[in-house]
Short mmCIF file of C-alpha atoms in Angstrom, two decimals:
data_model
loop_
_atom_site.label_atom_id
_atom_site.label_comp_id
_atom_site.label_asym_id
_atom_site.label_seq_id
_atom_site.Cartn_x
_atom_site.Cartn_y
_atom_site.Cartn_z
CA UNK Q 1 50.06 55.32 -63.71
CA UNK Q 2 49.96 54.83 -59.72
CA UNK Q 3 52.74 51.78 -58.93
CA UNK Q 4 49.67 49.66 -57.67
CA UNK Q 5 48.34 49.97 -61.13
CA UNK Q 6 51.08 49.23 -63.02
CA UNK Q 7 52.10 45.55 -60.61
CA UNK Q 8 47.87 45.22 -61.20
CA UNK Q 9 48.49 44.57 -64.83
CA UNK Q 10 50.90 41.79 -65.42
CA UNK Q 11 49.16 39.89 -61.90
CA UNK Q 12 46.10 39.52 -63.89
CA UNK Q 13 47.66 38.71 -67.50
CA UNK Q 14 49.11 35.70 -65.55
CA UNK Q 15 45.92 34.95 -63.72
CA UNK Q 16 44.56 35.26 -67.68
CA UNK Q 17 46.87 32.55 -69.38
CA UNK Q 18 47.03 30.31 -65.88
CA UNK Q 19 43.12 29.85 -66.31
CA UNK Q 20 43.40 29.43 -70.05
CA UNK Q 21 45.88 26.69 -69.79
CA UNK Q 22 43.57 25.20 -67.09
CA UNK Q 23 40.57 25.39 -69.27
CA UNK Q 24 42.30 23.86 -72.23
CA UNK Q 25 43.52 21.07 -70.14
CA UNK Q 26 40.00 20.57 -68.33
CA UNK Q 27 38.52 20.10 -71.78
CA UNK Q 28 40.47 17.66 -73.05
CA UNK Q 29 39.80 15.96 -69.86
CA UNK Q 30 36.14 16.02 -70.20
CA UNK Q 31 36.15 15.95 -73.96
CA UNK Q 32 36.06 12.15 -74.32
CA UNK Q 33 32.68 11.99 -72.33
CA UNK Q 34 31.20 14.76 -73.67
CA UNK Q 35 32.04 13.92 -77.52
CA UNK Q 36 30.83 9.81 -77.47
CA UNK Q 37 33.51 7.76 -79.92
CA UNK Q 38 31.58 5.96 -82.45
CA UNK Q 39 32.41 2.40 -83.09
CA UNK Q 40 31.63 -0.17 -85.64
CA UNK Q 41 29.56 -3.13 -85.58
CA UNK Q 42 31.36 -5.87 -86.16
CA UNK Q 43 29.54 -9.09 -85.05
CA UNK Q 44 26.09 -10.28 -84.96
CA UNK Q 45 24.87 -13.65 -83.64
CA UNK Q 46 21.07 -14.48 -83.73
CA UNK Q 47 20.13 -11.05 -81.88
CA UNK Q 48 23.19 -9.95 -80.18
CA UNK Q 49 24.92 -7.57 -81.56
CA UNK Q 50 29.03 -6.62 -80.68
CA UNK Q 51 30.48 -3.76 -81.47
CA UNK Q 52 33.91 -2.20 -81.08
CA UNK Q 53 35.49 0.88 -80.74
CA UNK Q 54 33.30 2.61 -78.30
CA UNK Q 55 32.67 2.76 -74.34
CA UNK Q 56 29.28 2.92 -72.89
CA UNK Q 57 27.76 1.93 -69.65
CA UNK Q 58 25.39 -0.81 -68.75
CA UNK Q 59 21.55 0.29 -70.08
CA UNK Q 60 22.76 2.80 -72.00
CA UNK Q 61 21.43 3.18 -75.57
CA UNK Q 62 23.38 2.98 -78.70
CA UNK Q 63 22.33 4.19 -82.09
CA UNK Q 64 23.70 1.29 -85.45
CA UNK Q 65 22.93 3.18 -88.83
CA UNK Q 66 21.57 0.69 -91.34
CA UNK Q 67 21.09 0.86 -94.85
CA UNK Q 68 18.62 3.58 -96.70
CA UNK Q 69 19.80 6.24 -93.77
CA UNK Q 70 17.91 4.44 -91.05
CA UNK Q 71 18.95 4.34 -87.60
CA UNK Q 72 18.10 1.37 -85.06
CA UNK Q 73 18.24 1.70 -81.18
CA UNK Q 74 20.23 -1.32 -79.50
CA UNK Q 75 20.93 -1.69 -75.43
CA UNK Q 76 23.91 -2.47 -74.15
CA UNK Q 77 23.55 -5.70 -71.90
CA UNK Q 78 27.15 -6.62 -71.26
CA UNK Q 79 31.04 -6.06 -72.55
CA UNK Q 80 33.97 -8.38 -72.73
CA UNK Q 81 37.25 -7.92 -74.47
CA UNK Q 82 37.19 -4.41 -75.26
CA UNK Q 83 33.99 -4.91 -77.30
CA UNK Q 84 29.87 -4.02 -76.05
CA UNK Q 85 27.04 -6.86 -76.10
CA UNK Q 86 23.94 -5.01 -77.79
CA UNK Q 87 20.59 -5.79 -78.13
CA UNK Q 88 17.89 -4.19 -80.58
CA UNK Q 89 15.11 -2.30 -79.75
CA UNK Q 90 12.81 -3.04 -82.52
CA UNK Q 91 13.72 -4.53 -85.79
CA UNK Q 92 17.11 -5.51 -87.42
CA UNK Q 93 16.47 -5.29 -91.03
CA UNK Q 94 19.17 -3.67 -92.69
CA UNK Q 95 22.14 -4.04 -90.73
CA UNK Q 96 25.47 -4.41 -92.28
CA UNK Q 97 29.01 -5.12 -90.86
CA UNK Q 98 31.23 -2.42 -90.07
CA UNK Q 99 27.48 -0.27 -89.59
CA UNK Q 100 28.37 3.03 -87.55
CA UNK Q 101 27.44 2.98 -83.91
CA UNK Q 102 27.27 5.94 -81.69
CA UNK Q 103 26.49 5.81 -78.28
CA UNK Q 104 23.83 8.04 -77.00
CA UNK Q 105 24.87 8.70 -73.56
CA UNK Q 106 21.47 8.02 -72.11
CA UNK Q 107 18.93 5.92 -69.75
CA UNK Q 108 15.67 4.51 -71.24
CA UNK Q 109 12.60 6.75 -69.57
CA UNK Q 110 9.68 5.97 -69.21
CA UNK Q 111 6.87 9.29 -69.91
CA UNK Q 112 4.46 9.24 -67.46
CA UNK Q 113 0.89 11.08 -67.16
CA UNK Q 114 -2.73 11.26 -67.18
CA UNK Q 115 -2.23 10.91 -70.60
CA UNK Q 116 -1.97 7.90 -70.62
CA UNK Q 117 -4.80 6.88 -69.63
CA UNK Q 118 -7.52 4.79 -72.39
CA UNK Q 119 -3.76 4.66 -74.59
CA UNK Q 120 -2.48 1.64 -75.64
CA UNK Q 121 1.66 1.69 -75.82
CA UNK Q 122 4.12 -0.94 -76.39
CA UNK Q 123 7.10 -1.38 -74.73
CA UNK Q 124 9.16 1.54 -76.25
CA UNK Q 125 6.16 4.15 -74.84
CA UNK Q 126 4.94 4.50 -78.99
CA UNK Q 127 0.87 4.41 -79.16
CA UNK Q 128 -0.27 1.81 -80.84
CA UNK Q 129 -3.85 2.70 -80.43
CA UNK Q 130 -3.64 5.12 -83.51
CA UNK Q 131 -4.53 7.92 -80.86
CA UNK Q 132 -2.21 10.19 -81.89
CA UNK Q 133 0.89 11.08 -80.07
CA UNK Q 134 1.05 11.46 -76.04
CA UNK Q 135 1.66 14.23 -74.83
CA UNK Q 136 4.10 13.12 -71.45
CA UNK Q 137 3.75 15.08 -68.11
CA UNK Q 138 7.37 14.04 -67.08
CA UNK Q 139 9.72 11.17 -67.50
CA UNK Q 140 10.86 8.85 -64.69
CA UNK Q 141 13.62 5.84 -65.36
CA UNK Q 142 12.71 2.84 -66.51
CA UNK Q 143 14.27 0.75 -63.77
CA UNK Q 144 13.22 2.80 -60.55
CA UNK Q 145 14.78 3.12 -57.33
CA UNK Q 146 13.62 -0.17 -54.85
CA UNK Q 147 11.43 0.43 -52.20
CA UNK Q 148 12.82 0.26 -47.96
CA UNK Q 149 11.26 -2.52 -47.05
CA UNK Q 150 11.15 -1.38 -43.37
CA UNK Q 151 9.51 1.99 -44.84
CA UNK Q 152 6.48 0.19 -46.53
CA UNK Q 153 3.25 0.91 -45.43
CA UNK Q 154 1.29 -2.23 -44.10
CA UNK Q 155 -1.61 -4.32 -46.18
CA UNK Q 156 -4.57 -3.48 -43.79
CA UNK Q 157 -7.92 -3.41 -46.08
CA UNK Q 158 -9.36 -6.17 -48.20
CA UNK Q 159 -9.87 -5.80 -51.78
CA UNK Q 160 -12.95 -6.53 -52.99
CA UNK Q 161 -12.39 -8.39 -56.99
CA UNK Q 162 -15.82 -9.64 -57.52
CA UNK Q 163 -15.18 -12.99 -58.00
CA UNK Q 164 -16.77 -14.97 -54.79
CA UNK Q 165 -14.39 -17.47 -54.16
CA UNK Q 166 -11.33 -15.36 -53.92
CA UNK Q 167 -13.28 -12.80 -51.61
CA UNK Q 168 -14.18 -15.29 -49.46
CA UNK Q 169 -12.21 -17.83 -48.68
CA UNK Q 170 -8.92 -16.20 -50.33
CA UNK Q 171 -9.49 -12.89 -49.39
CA UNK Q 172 -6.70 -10.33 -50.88
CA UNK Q 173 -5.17 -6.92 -49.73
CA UNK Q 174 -4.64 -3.66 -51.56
CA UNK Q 175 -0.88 -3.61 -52.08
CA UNK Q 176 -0.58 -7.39 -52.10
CA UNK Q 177 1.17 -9.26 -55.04
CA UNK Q 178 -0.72 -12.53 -56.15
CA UNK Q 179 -0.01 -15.17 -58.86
CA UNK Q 180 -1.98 -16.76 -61.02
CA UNK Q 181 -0.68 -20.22 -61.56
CA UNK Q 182 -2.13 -22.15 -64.73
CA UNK Q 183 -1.72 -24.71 -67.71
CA UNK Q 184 -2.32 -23.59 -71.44
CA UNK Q 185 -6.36 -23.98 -71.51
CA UNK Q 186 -7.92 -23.60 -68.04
CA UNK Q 187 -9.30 -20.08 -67.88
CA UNK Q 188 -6.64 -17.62 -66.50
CA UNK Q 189 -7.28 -15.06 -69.12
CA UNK Q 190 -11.05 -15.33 -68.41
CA UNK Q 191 -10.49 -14.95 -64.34
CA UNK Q 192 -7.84 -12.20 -65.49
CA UNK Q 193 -10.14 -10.24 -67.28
CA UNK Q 194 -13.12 -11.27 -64.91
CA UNK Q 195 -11.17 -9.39 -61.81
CA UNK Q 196 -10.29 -6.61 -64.50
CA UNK Q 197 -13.26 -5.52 -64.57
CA UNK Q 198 -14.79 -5.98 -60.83
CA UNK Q 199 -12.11 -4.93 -59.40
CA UNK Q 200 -12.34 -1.18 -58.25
CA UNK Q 201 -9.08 0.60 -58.84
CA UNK Q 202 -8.32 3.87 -59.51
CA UNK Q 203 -6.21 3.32 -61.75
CA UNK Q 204 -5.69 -0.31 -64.18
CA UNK Q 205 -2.30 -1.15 -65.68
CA UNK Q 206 -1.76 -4.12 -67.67
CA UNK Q 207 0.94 -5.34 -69.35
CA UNK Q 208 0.59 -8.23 -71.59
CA UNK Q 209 4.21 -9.89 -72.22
CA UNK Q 210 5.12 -12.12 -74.64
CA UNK Q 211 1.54 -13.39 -75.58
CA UNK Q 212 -0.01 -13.49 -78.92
CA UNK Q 213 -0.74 -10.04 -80.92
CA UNK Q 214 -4.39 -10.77 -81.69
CA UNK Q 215 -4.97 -10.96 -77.53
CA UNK Q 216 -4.38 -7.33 -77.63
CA UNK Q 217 -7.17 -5.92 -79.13
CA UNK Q 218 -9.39 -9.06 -77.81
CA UNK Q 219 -8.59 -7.97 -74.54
CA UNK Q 220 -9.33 -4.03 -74.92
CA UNK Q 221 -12.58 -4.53 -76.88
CA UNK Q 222 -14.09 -7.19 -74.83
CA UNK Q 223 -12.52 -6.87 -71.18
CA UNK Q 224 -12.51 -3.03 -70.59
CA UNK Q 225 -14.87 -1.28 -73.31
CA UNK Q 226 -14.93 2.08 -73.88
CA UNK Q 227 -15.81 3.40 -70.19
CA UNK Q 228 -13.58 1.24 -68.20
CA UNK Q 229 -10.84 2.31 -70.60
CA UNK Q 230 -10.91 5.49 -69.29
CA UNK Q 231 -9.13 4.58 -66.06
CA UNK Q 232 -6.58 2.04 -67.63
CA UNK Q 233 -3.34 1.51 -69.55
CA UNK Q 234 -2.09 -1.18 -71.83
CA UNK Q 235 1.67 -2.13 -72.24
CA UNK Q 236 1.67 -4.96 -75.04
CA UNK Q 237 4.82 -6.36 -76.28
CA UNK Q 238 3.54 -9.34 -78.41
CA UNK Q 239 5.32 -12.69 -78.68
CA UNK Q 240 6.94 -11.21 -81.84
CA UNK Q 241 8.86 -8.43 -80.26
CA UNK Q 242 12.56 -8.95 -79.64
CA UNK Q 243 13.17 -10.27 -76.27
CA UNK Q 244 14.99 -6.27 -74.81
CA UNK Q 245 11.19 -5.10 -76.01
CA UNK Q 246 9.07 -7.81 -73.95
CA UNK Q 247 11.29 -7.36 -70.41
CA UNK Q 248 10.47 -3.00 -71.49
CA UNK Q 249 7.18 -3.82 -71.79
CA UNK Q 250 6.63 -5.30 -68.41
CA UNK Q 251 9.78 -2.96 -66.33
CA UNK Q 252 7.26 0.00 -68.18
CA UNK Q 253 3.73 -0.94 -66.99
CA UNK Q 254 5.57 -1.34 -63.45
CA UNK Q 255 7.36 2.37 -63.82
CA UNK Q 256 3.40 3.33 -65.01
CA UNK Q 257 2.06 1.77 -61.92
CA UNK Q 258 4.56 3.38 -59.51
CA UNK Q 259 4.05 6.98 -60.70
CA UNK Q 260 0.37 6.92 -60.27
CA UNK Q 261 0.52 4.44 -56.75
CA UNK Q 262 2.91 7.83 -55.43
CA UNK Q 263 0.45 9.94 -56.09
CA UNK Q 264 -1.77 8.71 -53.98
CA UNK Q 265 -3.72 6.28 -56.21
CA UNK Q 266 -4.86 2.52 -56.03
CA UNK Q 267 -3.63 0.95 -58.83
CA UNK Q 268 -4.00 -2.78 -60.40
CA UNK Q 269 -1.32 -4.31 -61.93
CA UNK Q 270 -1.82 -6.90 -64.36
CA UNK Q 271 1.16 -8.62 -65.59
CA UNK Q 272 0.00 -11.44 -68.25
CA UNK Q 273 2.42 -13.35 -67.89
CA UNK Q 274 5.84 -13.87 -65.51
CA UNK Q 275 6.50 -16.57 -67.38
CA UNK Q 276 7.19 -14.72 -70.87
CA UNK Q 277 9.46 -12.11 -69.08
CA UNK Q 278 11.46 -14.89 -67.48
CA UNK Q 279 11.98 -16.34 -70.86
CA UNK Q 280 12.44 -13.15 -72.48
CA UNK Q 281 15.64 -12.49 -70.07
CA UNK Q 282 16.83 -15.95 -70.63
CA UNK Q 283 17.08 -15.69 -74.28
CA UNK Q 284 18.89 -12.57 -73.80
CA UNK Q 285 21.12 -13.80 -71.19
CA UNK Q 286 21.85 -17.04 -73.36
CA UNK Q 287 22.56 -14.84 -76.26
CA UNK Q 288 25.19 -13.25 -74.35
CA UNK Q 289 27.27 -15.99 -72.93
CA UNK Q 290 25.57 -16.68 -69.46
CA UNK Q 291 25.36 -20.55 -68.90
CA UNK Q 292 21.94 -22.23 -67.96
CA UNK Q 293 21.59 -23.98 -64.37
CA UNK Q 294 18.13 -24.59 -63.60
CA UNK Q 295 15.97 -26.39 -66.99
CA UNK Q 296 17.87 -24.11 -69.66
CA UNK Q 297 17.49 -20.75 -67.04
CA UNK Q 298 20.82 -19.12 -66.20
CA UNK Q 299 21.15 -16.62 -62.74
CA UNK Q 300 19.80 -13.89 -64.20
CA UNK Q 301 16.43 -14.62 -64.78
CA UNK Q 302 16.12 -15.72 -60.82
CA UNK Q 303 17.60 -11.96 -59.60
CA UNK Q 304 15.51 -10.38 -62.78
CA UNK Q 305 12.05 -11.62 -61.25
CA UNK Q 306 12.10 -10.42 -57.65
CA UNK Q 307 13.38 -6.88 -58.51
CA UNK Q 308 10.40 -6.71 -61.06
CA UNK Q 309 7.77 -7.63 -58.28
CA UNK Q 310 9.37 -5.98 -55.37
CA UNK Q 311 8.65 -2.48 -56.94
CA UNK Q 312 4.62 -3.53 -56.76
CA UNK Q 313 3.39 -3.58 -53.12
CA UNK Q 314 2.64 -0.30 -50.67
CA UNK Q 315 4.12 2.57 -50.98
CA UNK Q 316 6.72 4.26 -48.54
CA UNK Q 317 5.42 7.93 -48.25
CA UNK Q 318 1.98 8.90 -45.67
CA UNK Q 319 0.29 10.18 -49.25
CA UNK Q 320 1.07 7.44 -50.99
CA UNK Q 321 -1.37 4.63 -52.57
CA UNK Q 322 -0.88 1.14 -53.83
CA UNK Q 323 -0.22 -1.46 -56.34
CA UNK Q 324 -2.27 -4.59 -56.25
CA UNK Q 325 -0.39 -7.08 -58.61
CA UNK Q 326 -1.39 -10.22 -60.53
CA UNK Q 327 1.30 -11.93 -62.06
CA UNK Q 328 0.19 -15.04 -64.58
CA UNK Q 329 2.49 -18.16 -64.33
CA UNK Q 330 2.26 -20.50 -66.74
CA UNK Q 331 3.37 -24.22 -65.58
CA UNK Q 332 4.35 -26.34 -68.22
CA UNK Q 333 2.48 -29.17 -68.40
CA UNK Q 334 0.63 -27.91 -65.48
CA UNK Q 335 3.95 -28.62 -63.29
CA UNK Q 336 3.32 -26.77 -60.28
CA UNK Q 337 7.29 -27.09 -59.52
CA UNK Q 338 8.82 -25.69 -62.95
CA UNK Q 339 11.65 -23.27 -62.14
CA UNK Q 340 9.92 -20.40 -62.80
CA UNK Q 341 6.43 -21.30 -60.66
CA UNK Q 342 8.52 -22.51 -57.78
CA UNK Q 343 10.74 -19.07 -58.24
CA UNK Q 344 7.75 -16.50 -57.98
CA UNK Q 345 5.62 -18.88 -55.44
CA UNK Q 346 8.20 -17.87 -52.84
CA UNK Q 347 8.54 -14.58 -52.94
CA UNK Q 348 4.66 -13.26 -54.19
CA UNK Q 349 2.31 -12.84 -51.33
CA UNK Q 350 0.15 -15.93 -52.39
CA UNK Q 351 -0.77 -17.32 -55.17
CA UNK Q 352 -3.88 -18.86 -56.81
CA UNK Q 353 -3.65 -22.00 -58.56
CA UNK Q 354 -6.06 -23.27 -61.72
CA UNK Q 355 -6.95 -26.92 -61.80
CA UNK Q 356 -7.36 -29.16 -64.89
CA UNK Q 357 -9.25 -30.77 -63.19
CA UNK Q 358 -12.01 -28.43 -62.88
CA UNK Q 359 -11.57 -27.01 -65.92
CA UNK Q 360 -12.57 -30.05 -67.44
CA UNK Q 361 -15.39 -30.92 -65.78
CA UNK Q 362 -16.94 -27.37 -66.60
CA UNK Q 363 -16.16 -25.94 -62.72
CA UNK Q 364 -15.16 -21.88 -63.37
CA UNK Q 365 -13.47 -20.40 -61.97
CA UNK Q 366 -11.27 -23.53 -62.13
CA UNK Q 367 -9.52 -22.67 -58.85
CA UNK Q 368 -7.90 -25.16 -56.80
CA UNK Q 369 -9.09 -24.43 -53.07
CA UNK Q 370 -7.06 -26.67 -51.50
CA UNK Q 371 -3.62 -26.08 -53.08
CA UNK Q 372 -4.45 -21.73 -53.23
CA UNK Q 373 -3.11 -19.73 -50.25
CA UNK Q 374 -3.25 -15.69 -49.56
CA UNK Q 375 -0.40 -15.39 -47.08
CA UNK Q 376 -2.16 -11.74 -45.82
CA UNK Q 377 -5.56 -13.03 -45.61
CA UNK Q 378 -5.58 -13.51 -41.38
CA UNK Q 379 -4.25 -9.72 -41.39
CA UNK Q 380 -7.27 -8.26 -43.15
CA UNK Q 381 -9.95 -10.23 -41.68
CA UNK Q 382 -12.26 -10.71 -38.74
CA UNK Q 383 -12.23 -13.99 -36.44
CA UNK Q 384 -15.82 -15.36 -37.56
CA UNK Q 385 -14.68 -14.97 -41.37
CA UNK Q 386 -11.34 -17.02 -40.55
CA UNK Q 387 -12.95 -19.80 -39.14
CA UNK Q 388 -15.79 -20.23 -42.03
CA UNK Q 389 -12.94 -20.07 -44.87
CA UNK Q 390 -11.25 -22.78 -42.28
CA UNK Q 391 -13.73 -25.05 -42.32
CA UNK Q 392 -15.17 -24.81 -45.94
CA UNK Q 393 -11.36 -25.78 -46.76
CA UNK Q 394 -11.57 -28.14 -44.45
CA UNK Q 395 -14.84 -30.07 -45.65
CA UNK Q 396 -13.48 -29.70 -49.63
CA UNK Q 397 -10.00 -31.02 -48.89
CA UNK Q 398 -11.74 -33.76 -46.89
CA UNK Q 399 -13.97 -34.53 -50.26
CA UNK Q 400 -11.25 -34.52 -52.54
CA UNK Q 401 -8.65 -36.92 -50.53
CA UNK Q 402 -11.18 -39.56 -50.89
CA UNK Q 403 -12.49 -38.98 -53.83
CA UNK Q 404 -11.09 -41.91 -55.51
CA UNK Q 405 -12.77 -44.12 -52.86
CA UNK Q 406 -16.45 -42.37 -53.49
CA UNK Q 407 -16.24 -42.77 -57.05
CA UNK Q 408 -15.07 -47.16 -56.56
CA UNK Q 409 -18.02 -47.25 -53.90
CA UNK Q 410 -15.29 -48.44 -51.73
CA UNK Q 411 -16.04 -45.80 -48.54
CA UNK Q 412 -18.87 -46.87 -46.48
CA UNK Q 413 -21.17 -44.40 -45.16
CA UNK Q 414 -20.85 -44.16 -41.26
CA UNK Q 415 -17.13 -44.80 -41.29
CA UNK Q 416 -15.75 -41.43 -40.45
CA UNK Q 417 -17.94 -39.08 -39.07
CA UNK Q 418 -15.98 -36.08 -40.54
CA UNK Q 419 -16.17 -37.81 -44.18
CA UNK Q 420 -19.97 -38.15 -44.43
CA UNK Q 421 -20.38 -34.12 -43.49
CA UNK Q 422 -18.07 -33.54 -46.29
CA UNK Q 423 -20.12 -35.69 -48.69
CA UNK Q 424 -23.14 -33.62 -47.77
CA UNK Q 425 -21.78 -30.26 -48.22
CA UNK Q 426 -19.78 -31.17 -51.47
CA UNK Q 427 -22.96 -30.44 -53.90
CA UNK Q 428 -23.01 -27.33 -52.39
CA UNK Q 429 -19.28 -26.51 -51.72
CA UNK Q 430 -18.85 -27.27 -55.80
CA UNK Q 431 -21.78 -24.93 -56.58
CA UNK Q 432 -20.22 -22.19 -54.57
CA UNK Q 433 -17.01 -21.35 -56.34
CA UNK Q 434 -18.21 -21.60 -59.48
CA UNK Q 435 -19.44 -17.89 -61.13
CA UNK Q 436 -20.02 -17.00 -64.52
CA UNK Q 437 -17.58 -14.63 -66.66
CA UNK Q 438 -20.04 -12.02 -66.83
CA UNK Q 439 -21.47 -12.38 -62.63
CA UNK Q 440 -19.83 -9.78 -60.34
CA UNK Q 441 -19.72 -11.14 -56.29
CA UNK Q 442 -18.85 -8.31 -54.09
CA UNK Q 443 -16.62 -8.66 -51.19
CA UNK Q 444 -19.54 -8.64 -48.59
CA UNK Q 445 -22.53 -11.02 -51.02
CA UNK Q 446 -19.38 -13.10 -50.79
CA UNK Q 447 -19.10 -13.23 -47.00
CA UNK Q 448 -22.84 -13.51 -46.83
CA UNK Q 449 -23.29 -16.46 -49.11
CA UNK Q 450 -19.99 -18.26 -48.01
CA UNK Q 451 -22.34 -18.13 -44.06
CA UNK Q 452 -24.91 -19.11 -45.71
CA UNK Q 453 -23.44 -22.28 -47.24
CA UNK Q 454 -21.97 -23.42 -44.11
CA UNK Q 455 -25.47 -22.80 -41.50
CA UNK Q 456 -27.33 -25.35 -43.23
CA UNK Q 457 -27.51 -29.06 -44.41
CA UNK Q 458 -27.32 -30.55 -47.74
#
């Protein structure tokens, strides 16, 4: 043996036990996050769950072992004291104290594909459809990354939705993010489902949040049929679902949206309604320990709403295509200034409001011209097409702020100038927004008959 060989040896036998030792100690390092410590459940009031003995991260999923060997996914929405806030996934039914919980060291995901398309999924991705299972391209997370708003392409081209009033005199972009104001009983699912299917997307996404379970099928069978299907997806969480299921369903049929608006599609995204996911997030924030400020709605809700329509909108990349949103509102007692309508009016790119009033005297669409707005209309317009919408609003608005005079017979004809040529157009004004479920208006027969109204006497 050569001297080099024989100082080789021990060198490396002490290289050998150095890296052992650091090995051992690396892995009891890492051992704690690799191996998750299961806890016990050891509170439960109304939905929210508290558990102790474990650590796991804000979103992450936890797994509670009920009775008969069944296992029930819960969310982890906050932590005080040493203990984790949970939420359930789906149903509660069997729970016991002192149940096992392990956490799963994992992000909800949302599978994504052309799959997807015709399928009807709820707000945990399962097909409800009894289409069999889905067969997932890839999975993206559930809460995506937010968009540069500096990066984000601009609304340049009209969308045509078929219904004539909106084309015309509240003309509205692809990429732009509408709501849909309205009382219980005025005809927003009708115009919802009326746009559905004029509207030409590439792809439809709807999620319906919070509403009743029969709508679902109602609104498959009778809005899209079997061919328009083809092109759409369904999200339904139904009223029944626990409140972590309804905000899913609608942070799912956004995640849906994006993945097909990246690659280049146009998609429309109908979320039916705001209203239920606001509430949804309240009762979950309430159940919690967050204090209401505004009519029973703590913070969250107000910082959950804008970061679930700012991912709708244009997207950021040269290939990329767009989501065209309508959001539903529903104002309690048709109080255009709840909390949640005054929220989403300010930070949605217009909104269209449903009138009562209309509603009851037959008028559908019941749209509300005067009190409606589409803040990228002027952007996606010509001159001549600006000035008619002008002055039909003009001549309506005119009508309606002395309507209570007209019907007394205490306005005079000859008085104002400006009043009697809104008397004269009203009959036809009136007859121009309204359009039957089943009519389709396209963006230009729109145009044309909105000239037409306005370049002749009534």
């Amino acid at each position: 043996m050569t001297p080099a060989a024989s100082t080789e040896a021990p060198l490396s036998q002490a290289r050998a036990e150095l890296l052992q030792h650091k090995l051992v100690e690396y892995s009891d390092h890492v051992r704690p996050a690799q191996i998750p410590v299961q806890g016990r459940l050891i509170q439960m009031t109304g939905l929210t769950l508290v558990a102790s003995g474990c650590q796991a991260a804000i979103g992450n999923r936890c797994s509670i072992f009920a009775s008969e060997g069944k296992e029930i996914e819960a969310e982890v929405v906050g932590f005080a004291n040493g203990n984790l806030y949970l939420m359930p996934i789906g149903r509660i039914k069997g729970l016991s104290p002192g149940a096992r919980v392990t956490p799963l060291q994992h992000y909800p995901e949302v599978g994504v594909g052309d799959e997807l398309l015709g399928r009807v999924i709820d707000g945990n991705g399962s097909p409800i459809d009894r289409g069999g299972a889905i067969d997932y391209e890839k999975y993206v997370p559930l809460l995506g990354p937010p968009i540069n708003p500096y990066a984000r392409k601009s609304i340049a081209k009209p969308l045509d939705v078929g219904v004539r009033s909106i084309n015309s005199l509240l003309s509205i972009g692809q990429g732009q993010r509408m709501g849909l104001f309205a009382g219980s009983g005025v005809g927003k699912s009708v115009l919802l489902g009326q746009m559905t299917k004029n509207t030409d997307a590439d792809v439809v996404v709807v999620g319906l949040i919070g509403e009743r379970g029969r709508e679902v099928r109602e609104f498959v069978d009778n809005i899209f049929g079997p061919h328009k299907m083809s092109k759409a997806v369904v999200v339904a969480t139904p009223a029944d679902d626990p409140p972590l299921m309804r905000l899913h369903g609608a942070w799912r049929a956004t995640a849906i949206a994006e993945y097909f608006r990246d690659r280049g599609l146009n998609v429309l995204l109908l979320m039916d309604s705001l209203t239920r996911f606001a509430q949804a997030q309240r009762e979950l924030a309430l159940a919690i320990g967050e204090p209401p400020v505004t009519k029973g709605y703590p913070p969250s809700v107000f910082a959950q709403i804008p970061q679930l329509v700012e991912r709708a909108g244009t997207g950021a990349t040269k290939n990329a295509g767009s989501i065209t949103a309508f959001y539903t509102v529903l104002t309690e007692g048709d109080d255009q200034n709840d909390p949640i309508a005054d929220a989403t009016r300010s930070i949605l790119d217009g909104h269209i409001v449903l009138s009562r009033h209309l509603a009851d005297a037959g008028i559908y669409p019941a749209i509300a011209i005067e009190s409606s707005i589409s803040r990228v209309m002027n952007s996606i317009i010509d001159e001549q097409h600006s000035q008619l919408a002008i002055r039909f609003k003009k001549l309506y608005s005119l009508y309606e702020q002395n309507r209570d005079l007209l019907t007394v017979g205490a306005y005079q004809a000859g008085s104002d100038p400006s009043v009697d040529e809104a008397i004269r157009y009203f009959p036809a004004l009136q007859e121009f927004i309204q359009q039957a479920a089943g009519d389709k208006a396209s963006y230009q027969e729109s145009l044309n008959a909105l000239t037409t109204v306005l370049s002749q006497e009534s």
